[in-house]
Amino acid sequence: DSVLCPVGGDRLCMGGQPGSGGRRVRAGRGDWSRPLDSLNVRDYFRNMSLTNPYGDFEIIDPKAMRALAHPTRLAALSHLQRHGPATATQVAEVVGASPSVTSWHLRHLASFGLVKEWEGGTDARQRWWQAAARGFRVDLPAGDEGRAAYQALHSELINAGLNQARAWLVEVAPRLDDRWMAQSEGTNTRLMVTPEELGELRGRIEELLAPFLASTRDPQPGAQGVRMLRFCLPEAEDSP
């Protein structure tokens, strides 16, 4: 369902190298082309890159990354991804901001194509919003500006993941039965790999996870949602 996700949405993945992604739908001002519902779905999956097995929309515009590098906007996007279309007032109740402030954040996300208006609302007097995709992938852009924007968003996503883990320990873990509690884990493993090997390893993990995504898998008897958080933290060359 996600890798480095904001608060609980379907998927927002940090990863890759410049030019490493598959089918790109570039998120940026006036640069949101070929939404998924305009594609031939069979052709889409036939040609999907192995570096992007989930078919995520890829964000490569540093300005769009900066727009997402804000806890309220991340939480708003997460809510729309997971729960579907909503008004600014409904989203405001979740993100802890006023409806007017939330509306501004949603319009800001919309200016980069990350959310869009939804025409199926039950109350025509209010503007409804939906996430532009169930999954987003953020690749490292070239240049200093791109790297700074990537790092700012990366920081927000890691903080969101850590907060989610803390909330799980307090609010969810005590209510799990023994079967599920026994399957929970926290893993901290140090590897020795090249950048290319790490990229291959990450790709293999994503391929293993792809059939089990909550957003695409049909309900199974006995199955329930599981949030899997992954952090890949390369060390600097002079690390002790």
PDB file of C-alpha atoms in Angstrom:
ATOM      1  CA  ASP A   1       0.000   0.000   0.000  1.00  0.00           C
ATOM      2  CA  SER A   2       2.832   2.426   0.510  1.00  0.00           C
ATOM      3  CA  VAL A   3       6.435   3.268   0.925  1.00  0.00           C
ATOM      4  CA  LEU A   4       7.191   6.453   2.841  1.00  0.00           C
ATOM      5  CA  CYS A   5       3.593   7.550   2.757  1.00  0.00           C
ATOM      6  CA  PRO A   6       2.113  10.727   4.183  1.00  0.00           C
ATOM      7  CA  VAL A   7       0.094   9.770   7.270  1.00  0.00           C
ATOM      8  CA  GLY A   8      -1.876   6.967   5.660  1.00  0.00           C
ATOM      9  CA  GLY A   9      -2.563   7.506   1.990  1.00  0.00           C
ATOM     10  CA  ASP A  10      -2.135   4.923  -0.701  1.00  0.00           C
ATOM     11  CA  ARG A  11       1.394   5.584  -1.862  1.00  0.00           C
ATOM     12  CA  LEU A  12       3.989   8.309  -2.090  1.00  0.00           C
ATOM     13  CA  CYS A  13       7.421   6.839  -2.746  1.00  0.00           C
ATOM     14  CA  MET A  14      10.778   8.593  -2.615  1.00  0.00           C
ATOM     15  CA  GLY A  15      13.356   6.856  -4.747  1.00  0.00           C
ATOM     16  CA  GLY A  16      15.235   6.450  -7.969  1.00  0.00           C
ATOM     17  CA  GLN A  17      17.867   8.418  -9.802  1.00  0.00           C
ATOM     18  CA  PRO A  18      17.477  11.125 -12.457  1.00  0.00           C
ATOM     19  CA  GLY A  19      15.914   9.486 -15.466  1.00  0.00           C
ATOM     20  CA  SER A  20      15.379   6.138 -13.706  1.00  0.00           C
ATOM     21  CA  GLY A  21      11.586   6.083 -13.758  1.00  0.00           C
ATOM     22  CA  GLY A  22       9.146   4.413 -16.092  1.00  0.00           C
ATOM     23  CA  ARG A  23       6.036   6.074 -17.546  1.00  0.00           C
ATOM     24  CA  ARG A  24       6.161   9.663 -16.338  1.00  0.00           C
ATOM     25  CA  VAL A  25       3.252  11.955 -15.689  1.00  0.00           C
ATOM     26  CA  ARG A  26       5.124  15.076 -14.732  1.00  0.00           C
ATOM     27  CA  ALA A  27       3.552  16.943 -11.845  1.00  0.00           C
ATOM     28  CA  GLY A  28       4.114  20.658 -12.267  1.00  0.00           C
ATOM     29  CA  ARG A  29       2.301  23.858 -13.160  1.00  0.00           C
ATOM     30  CA  GLY A  30       0.446  23.245 -16.398  1.00  0.00           C
ATOM     31  CA  ASP A  31       2.388  20.014 -16.899  1.00  0.00           C
ATOM     32  CA  TRP A  32      -0.037  17.259 -15.846  1.00  0.00           C
ATOM     33  CA  SER A  33      -0.506  15.185 -18.981  1.00  0.00           C
ATOM     34  CA  ARG A  34      -2.260  11.945 -19.857  1.00  0.00           C
ATOM     35  CA  PRO A  35      -4.154  11.131 -16.644  1.00  0.00           C
ATOM     36  CA  LEU A  36      -4.649   7.434 -15.996  1.00  0.00           C
ATOM     37  CA  ASP A  37      -8.315   7.406 -17.038  1.00  0.00           C
ATOM     38  CA  SER A  38      -7.333   8.639 -20.523  1.00  0.00           C
ATOM     39  CA  LEU A  39      -4.894   5.768 -21.082  1.00  0.00           C
ATOM     40  CA  ASN A  40      -5.636   2.383 -22.568  1.00  0.00           C
ATOM     41  CA  VAL A  41      -5.239   0.411 -19.329  1.00  0.00           C
ATOM     42  CA  ARG A  42      -4.128  -2.807 -21.037  1.00  0.00           C
ATOM     43  CA  ASP A  43      -1.491  -0.922 -23.010  1.00  0.00           C
ATOM     44  CA  TYR A  44      -0.463   0.986 -19.892  1.00  0.00           C
ATOM     45  CA  PHE A  45       0.407  -2.136 -17.893  1.00  0.00           C
ATOM     46  CA  ARG A  46       1.977  -3.872 -20.892  1.00  0.00           C
ATOM     47  CA  ASN A  47       4.464  -1.027 -21.267  1.00  0.00           C
ATOM     48  CA  MET A  48       4.948  -0.180 -17.602  1.00  0.00           C
ATOM     49  CA  SER A  49       8.596   0.065 -16.619  1.00  0.00           C
ATOM     50  CA  LEU A  50      10.017  -2.534 -14.251  1.00  0.00           C
ATOM     51  CA  THR A  51      11.442   0.382 -12.254  1.00  0.00           C
ATOM     52  CA  ASN A  52       7.872   1.501 -11.550  1.00  0.00           C
ATOM     53  CA  PRO A  53       5.877  -1.708 -10.982  1.00  0.00           C
ATOM     54  CA  TYR A  54       2.947   0.074  -9.313  1.00  0.00           C
ATOM     55  CA  GLY A  55       2.354   2.424 -12.237  1.00  0.00           C
ATOM     56  CA  ASP A  56       2.799   5.470  -9.980  1.00  0.00           C
ATOM     57  CA  PHE A  57       2.594   8.981 -11.359  1.00  0.00           C
ATOM     58  CA  GLU A  58       6.080  10.455 -11.115  1.00  0.00           C
ATOM     59  CA  ILE A  59       6.854  13.878  -9.677  1.00  0.00           C
ATOM     60  CA  ILE A  60      10.040  15.384 -11.078  1.00  0.00           C
ATOM     61  CA  ASP A  61       9.311  19.122 -10.766  1.00  0.00           C
ATOM     62  CA  PRO A  62      11.172  20.603  -7.746  1.00  0.00           C
ATOM     63  CA  LYS A  63       8.384  23.161  -7.265  1.00  0.00           C
ATOM     64  CA  ALA A  64       5.827  20.366  -6.935  1.00  0.00           C
ATOM     65  CA  MET A  65       8.092  18.675  -4.383  1.00  0.00           C
ATOM     66  CA  ARG A  66       8.263  21.921  -2.408  1.00  0.00           C
ATOM     67  CA  ALA A  67       4.485  22.133  -2.518  1.00  0.00           C
ATOM     68  CA  LEU A  68       4.210  18.682  -0.947  1.00  0.00           C
ATOM     69  CA  ALA A  69       6.902  19.323   1.670  1.00  0.00           C
ATOM     70  CA  HIS A  70       4.341  20.626   4.162  1.00  0.00           C
ATOM     71  CA  PRO A  71       2.621  18.507   6.838  1.00  0.00           C
ATOM     72  CA  THR A  72      -0.869  19.905   6.192  1.00  0.00           C
ATOM     73  CA  ARG A  73      -0.654  19.361   2.448  1.00  0.00           C
ATOM     74  CA  LEU A  74       0.763  15.867   2.921  1.00  0.00           C
ATOM     75  CA  ALA A  75      -2.068  15.009   5.296  1.00  0.00           C
ATOM     76  CA  ALA A  76      -4.672  16.441   2.912  1.00  0.00           C
ATOM     77  CA  LEU A  77      -3.318  14.469  -0.032  1.00  0.00           C
ATOM     78  CA  SER A  78      -3.163  11.343   2.132  1.00  0.00           C
ATOM     79  CA  HIS A  79      -6.812  11.690   3.133  1.00  0.00           C
ATOM     80  CA  LEU A  80      -7.960  12.127  -0.462  1.00  0.00           C
ATOM     81  CA  GLN A  81      -5.860   9.173  -1.612  1.00  0.00           C
ATOM     82  CA  ARG A  82      -7.206   6.817   1.018  1.00  0.00           C
ATOM     83  CA  HIS A  83     -10.813   7.972   1.430  1.00  0.00           C
ATOM     84  CA  GLY A  84     -11.659   9.470  -1.931  1.00  0.00           C
ATOM     85  CA  PRO A  85     -13.178  12.853  -2.858  1.00  0.00           C
ATOM     86  CA  ALA A  86     -13.968  15.334  -0.115  1.00  0.00           C
ATOM     87  CA  THR A  87     -14.606  19.020   0.463  1.00  0.00           C
ATOM     88  CA  ALA A  88     -12.131  21.364   2.122  1.00  0.00           C
ATOM     89  CA  THR A  89     -14.362  21.379   5.206  1.00  0.00           C
ATOM     90  CA  GLN A  90     -14.237  17.594   5.443  1.00  0.00           C
ATOM     91  CA  VAL A  91     -10.484  17.495   4.924  1.00  0.00           C
ATOM     92  CA  ALA A  92      -9.993  20.270   7.495  1.00  0.00           C
ATOM     93  CA  GLU A  93     -11.437  18.044  10.221  1.00  0.00           C
ATOM     94  CA  VAL A  94      -8.680  15.520   9.547  1.00  0.00           C
ATOM     95  CA  VAL A  95      -5.654  17.773   9.039  1.00  0.00           C
ATOM     96  CA  GLY A  96      -6.353  20.095  11.968  1.00  0.00           C
ATOM     97  CA  ALA A  97      -6.606  23.340  10.010  1.00  0.00           C
ATOM     98  CA  SER A  98      -9.500  25.706   9.334  1.00  0.00           C
ATOM     99  CA  PRO A  99     -11.599  25.129   6.186  1.00  0.00           C
ATOM    100  CA  SER A 100     -10.273  28.325   4.613  1.00  0.00           C
ATOM    101  CA  VAL A 101      -6.636  27.389   5.238  1.00  0.00           C
ATOM    102  CA  THR A 102      -7.275  23.841   4.017  1.00  0.00           C
ATOM    103  CA  SER A 103      -8.940  25.180   0.887  1.00  0.00           C
ATOM    104  CA  TRP A 104      -5.842  27.281   0.170  1.00  0.00           C
ATOM    105  CA  HIS A 105      -3.585  24.241   0.581  1.00  0.00           C
ATOM    106  CA  LEU A 106      -5.777  22.181  -1.753  1.00  0.00           C
ATOM    107  CA  ARG A 107      -5.705  24.895  -4.408  1.00  0.00           C
ATOM    108  CA  HIS A 108      -1.930  25.030  -4.057  1.00  0.00           C
ATOM    109  CA  LEU A 109      -1.693  21.262  -4.614  1.00  0.00           C
ATOM    110  CA  ALA A 110      -4.068  21.583  -7.567  1.00  0.00           C
ATOM    111  CA  SER A 111      -1.817  24.176  -9.201  1.00  0.00           C
ATOM    112  CA  PHE A 112       0.778  21.398  -9.557  1.00  0.00           C
ATOM    113  CA  GLY A 113      -1.709  18.766 -10.694  1.00  0.00           C
ATOM    114  CA  LEU A 114      -1.482  16.710  -7.481  1.00  0.00           C
ATOM    115  CA  VAL A 115      -5.185  17.081  -6.688  1.00  0.00           C
ATOM    116  CA  LYS A 116      -8.060  18.120  -8.923  1.00  0.00           C
ATOM    117  CA  GLU A 117     -11.684  19.105  -8.680  1.00  0.00           C
ATOM    118  CA  TRP A 118     -14.276  16.343  -8.558  1.00  0.00           C
ATOM    119  CA  GLU A 119     -17.627  16.872 -10.245  1.00  0.00           C
ATOM    120  CA  GLY A 120     -19.549  14.116  -8.446  1.00  0.00           C
ATOM    121  CA  GLY A 121     -20.183  15.887  -5.154  1.00  0.00           C
ATOM    122  CA  THR A 122     -23.584  15.701  -3.520  1.00  0.00           C
ATOM    123  CA  ASP A 123     -23.549  19.402  -2.638  1.00  0.00           C
ATOM    124  CA  ALA A 124     -22.944  21.579  -5.683  1.00  0.00           C
ATOM    125  CA  ARG A 125     -22.481  24.625  -3.451  1.00  0.00           C
ATOM    126  CA  GLN A 126     -19.158  23.250  -2.221  1.00  0.00           C
ATOM    127  CA  ARG A 127     -16.020  22.459  -4.193  1.00  0.00           C
ATOM    128  CA  TRP A 128     -15.031  18.802  -4.012  1.00  0.00           C
ATOM    129  CA  TRP A 129     -11.459  17.588  -4.420  1.00  0.00           C
ATOM    130  CA  GLN A 130      -9.843  14.281  -5.314  1.00  0.00           C
ATOM    131  CA  ALA A 131      -6.253  13.040  -5.507  1.00  0.00           C
ATOM    132  CA  ALA A 132      -4.972  12.980  -9.076  1.00  0.00           C
ATOM    133  CA  ALA A 133      -3.611   9.453  -8.531  1.00  0.00           C
ATOM    134  CA  ARG A 134      -3.619   6.664  -5.962  1.00  0.00           C
ATOM    135  CA  GLY A 135       0.179   6.525  -6.050  1.00  0.00           C
ATOM    136  CA  PHE A 136       2.950   9.062  -6.563  1.00  0.00           C
ATOM    137  CA  ARG A 137       6.663   8.488  -7.055  1.00  0.00           C
ATOM    138  CA  VAL A 138       9.239  11.206  -6.435  1.00  0.00           C
ATOM    139  CA  ASP A 139      12.536  10.885  -8.314  1.00  0.00           C
ATOM    140  CA  LEU A 140      15.662  12.887  -7.544  1.00  0.00           C
ATOM    141  CA  PRO A 141      15.920  15.791 -10.010  1.00  0.00           C
ATOM    142  CA  ALA A 142      19.225  17.045 -11.352  1.00  0.00           C
ATOM    143  CA  GLY A 143      20.833  20.190  -9.935  1.00  0.00           C
ATOM    144  CA  ASP A 144      21.112  21.836  -6.535  1.00  0.00           C
ATOM    145  CA  GLU A 145      17.547  23.189  -6.541  1.00  0.00           C
ATOM    146  CA  GLY A 146      16.135  19.768  -7.307  1.00  0.00           C
ATOM    147  CA  ARG A 147      18.222  18.080  -4.642  1.00  0.00           C
ATOM    148  CA  ALA A 148      17.165  20.632  -2.001  1.00  0.00           C
ATOM    149  CA  ALA A 149      13.482  20.193  -2.881  1.00  0.00           C
ATOM    150  CA  TYR A 150      13.839  16.399  -2.856  1.00  0.00           C
ATOM    151  CA  GLN A 151      15.521  16.494   0.551  1.00  0.00           C
ATOM    152  CA  ALA A 152      12.859  18.808   1.998  1.00  0.00           C
ATOM    153  CA  LEU A 153      10.087  16.432   0.922  1.00  0.00           C
ATOM    154  CA  HIS A 154      12.087  13.413   2.037  1.00  0.00           C
ATOM    155  CA  SER A 155      12.391  14.961   5.496  1.00  0.00           C
ATOM    156  CA  GLU A 156       8.650  15.538   5.778  1.00  0.00           C
ATOM    157  CA  LEU A 157       7.860  11.994   4.647  1.00  0.00           C
ATOM    158  CA  ILE A 158      10.279  10.415   7.111  1.00  0.00           C
ATOM    159  CA  ASN A 159       8.819  12.511   9.935  1.00  0.00           C
ATOM    160  CA  ALA A 160       5.310  11.473   8.899  1.00  0.00           C
ATOM    161  CA  GLY A 161       6.347   7.820   8.869  1.00  0.00           C
ATOM    162  CA  LEU A 162       7.928   8.058  12.329  1.00  0.00           C
ATOM    163  CA  ASN A 163       4.824   9.778  13.699  1.00  0.00           C
ATOM    164  CA  GLN A 164       2.671   7.060  12.205  1.00  0.00           C
ATOM    165  CA  ALA A 165       4.797   4.358  13.852  1.00  0.00           C
ATOM    166  CA  ARG A 166       4.521   6.100  17.223  1.00  0.00           C
ATOM    167  CA  ALA A 167       0.743   6.422  16.850  1.00  0.00           C
ATOM    168  CA  TRP A 168       0.504   2.719  15.955  1.00  0.00           C
ATOM    169  CA  LEU A 169       2.366   1.745  19.139  1.00  0.00           C
ATOM    170  CA  VAL A 170      -0.031   3.748  21.310  1.00  0.00           C
ATOM    171  CA  GLU A 171      -3.376   3.433  19.526  1.00  0.00           C
ATOM    172  CA  VAL A 172      -3.325   0.196  17.508  1.00  0.00           C
ATOM    173  CA  ALA A 173      -0.870  -2.317  18.974  1.00  0.00           C
ATOM    174  CA  PRO A 174      -2.732  -2.716  22.278  1.00  0.00           C
ATOM    175  CA  ARG A 175      -5.905  -3.704  20.375  1.00  0.00           C
ATOM    176  CA  LEU A 176      -4.340  -6.351  18.107  1.00  0.00           C
ATOM    177  CA  ASP A 177      -4.898 -10.035  18.756  1.00  0.00           C
ATOM    178  CA  ASP A 178      -1.875 -12.309  19.196  1.00  0.00           C
ATOM    179  CA  ARG A 179      -1.896 -13.526  15.574  1.00  0.00           C
ATOM    180  CA  TRP A 180      -1.449 -10.056  14.166  1.00  0.00           C
ATOM    181  CA  MET A 181       0.818  -8.796  16.939  1.00  0.00           C
ATOM    182  CA  ALA A 182       3.205 -11.678  16.265  1.00  0.00           C
ATOM    183  CA  GLN A 183       3.493 -10.545  12.620  1.00  0.00           C
ATOM    184  CA  SER A 184       4.359  -6.932  13.454  1.00  0.00           C
ATOM    185  CA  GLU A 185       8.030  -6.089  13.295  1.00  0.00           C
ATOM    186  CA  GLY A 186      10.632  -3.376  13.331  1.00  0.00           C
ATOM    187  CA  THR A 187      13.749  -4.212  11.340  1.00  0.00           C
ATOM    188  CA  ASN A 188      17.082  -2.393  11.408  1.00  0.00           C
ATOM    189  CA  THR A 189      19.609  -4.014   9.061  1.00  0.00           C
ATOM    190  CA  ARG A 190      22.938  -2.636   7.825  1.00  0.00           C
ATOM    191  CA  LEU A 191      23.843  -3.643   4.280  1.00  0.00           C
ATOM    192  CA  MET A 192      27.035  -3.292   2.238  1.00  0.00           C
ATOM    193  CA  VAL A 193      26.005  -2.557  -1.346  1.00  0.00           C
ATOM    194  CA  THR A 194      26.767  -0.384  -4.350  1.00  0.00           C
ATOM    195  CA  PRO A 195      24.214   2.219  -5.476  1.00  0.00           C
ATOM    196  CA  GLU A 196      23.260  -0.049  -8.366  1.00  0.00           C
ATOM    197  CA  GLU A 197      22.783  -3.058  -6.084  1.00  0.00           C
ATOM    198  CA  LEU A 198      20.633  -1.022  -3.700  1.00  0.00           C
ATOM    199  CA  GLY A 199      18.471   0.145  -6.603  1.00  0.00           C
ATOM    200  CA  GLU A 200      18.043  -3.444  -7.751  1.00  0.00           C
ATOM    201  CA  LEU A 201      17.180  -4.577  -4.230  1.00  0.00           C
ATOM    202  CA  ARG A 202      14.573  -1.849  -3.846  1.00  0.00           C
ATOM    203  CA  GLY A 203      13.083  -2.809  -7.190  1.00  0.00           C
ATOM    204  CA  ARG A 204      12.802  -6.459  -6.157  1.00  0.00           C
ATOM    205  CA  ILE A 205      11.077  -5.513  -2.911  1.00  0.00           C
ATOM    206  CA  GLU A 206       8.549  -3.396  -4.806  1.00  0.00           C
ATOM    207  CA  GLU A 207       7.861  -6.267  -7.199  1.00  0.00           C
ATOM    208  CA  LEU A 208       7.178  -8.551  -4.221  1.00  0.00           C
ATOM    209  CA  LEU A 209       4.794  -6.030  -2.653  1.00  0.00           C
ATOM    210  CA  ALA A 210       2.908  -5.089  -5.839  1.00  0.00           C
ATOM    211  CA  PRO A 211       0.342  -7.977  -5.811  1.00  0.00           C
ATOM    212  CA  PHE A 212      -0.663  -7.152  -2.239  1.00  0.00           C
ATOM    213  CA  LEU A 213      -1.396  -3.415  -2.553  1.00  0.00           C
ATOM    214  CA  ALA A 214      -4.570  -2.579  -0.671  1.00  0.00           C
ATOM    215  CA  SER A 215      -5.606  -0.123  -3.387  1.00  0.00           C
ATOM    216  CA  THR A 216      -5.696  -2.788  -6.119  1.00  0.00           C
ATOM    217  CA  ARG A 217      -6.177  -6.161  -4.422  1.00  0.00           C
ATOM    218  CA  ASP A 218      -9.641  -7.679  -4.087  1.00  0.00           C
ATOM    219  CA  PRO A 219     -10.717  -8.349  -0.476  1.00  0.00           C
ATOM    220  CA  GLN A 220      -9.479 -11.689   0.839  1.00  0.00           C
ATOM    221  CA  PRO A 221     -10.933 -13.718   3.747  1.00  0.00           C
ATOM    222  CA  GLY A 222      -9.015 -12.905   6.921  1.00  0.00           C
ATOM    223  CA  ALA A 223      -7.054 -10.059   5.336  1.00  0.00           C
ATOM    224  CA  GLN A 224      -6.828  -6.569   6.778  1.00  0.00           C
ATOM    225  CA  GLY A 225      -4.750  -3.473   6.207  1.00  0.00           C
ATOM    226  CA  VAL A 226      -1.067  -3.466   7.111  1.00  0.00           C
ATOM    227  CA  ARG A 227       1.151  -0.407   6.848  1.00  0.00           C
ATOM    228  CA  MET A 228       4.715  -1.246   5.782  1.00  0.00           C
ATOM    229  CA  LEU A 229       7.226   1.561   6.224  1.00  0.00           C
ATOM    230  CA  ARG A 230      10.670   1.358   4.583  1.00  0.00           C
ATOM    231  CA  PHE A 231      13.646   3.653   5.044  1.00  0.00           C
ATOM    232  CA  CYS A 232      16.805   3.302   2.959  1.00  0.00           C
ATOM    233  CA  LEU A 233      19.490   5.452   4.570  1.00  0.00           C
ATOM    234  CA  PRO A 234      22.849   5.299   2.769  1.00  0.00           C
ATOM    235  CA  GLU A 235      25.805   6.233   4.949  1.00  0.00           C
ATOM    236  CA  ALA A 236      28.320   8.923   4.029  1.00  0.00           C
ATOM    237  CA  GLU A 237      31.750   7.685   3.012  1.00  0.00           C
ATOM    238  CA  ASP A 238      33.289   9.052   6.223  1.00  0.00           C
ATOM    239  CA  SER A 239      30.655   7.526   8.523  1.00  0.00           C
ATOM    240  CA  PRO A 240      32.203   5.699  11.522  1.00  0.00           C
TER     241      PRO A 240
END
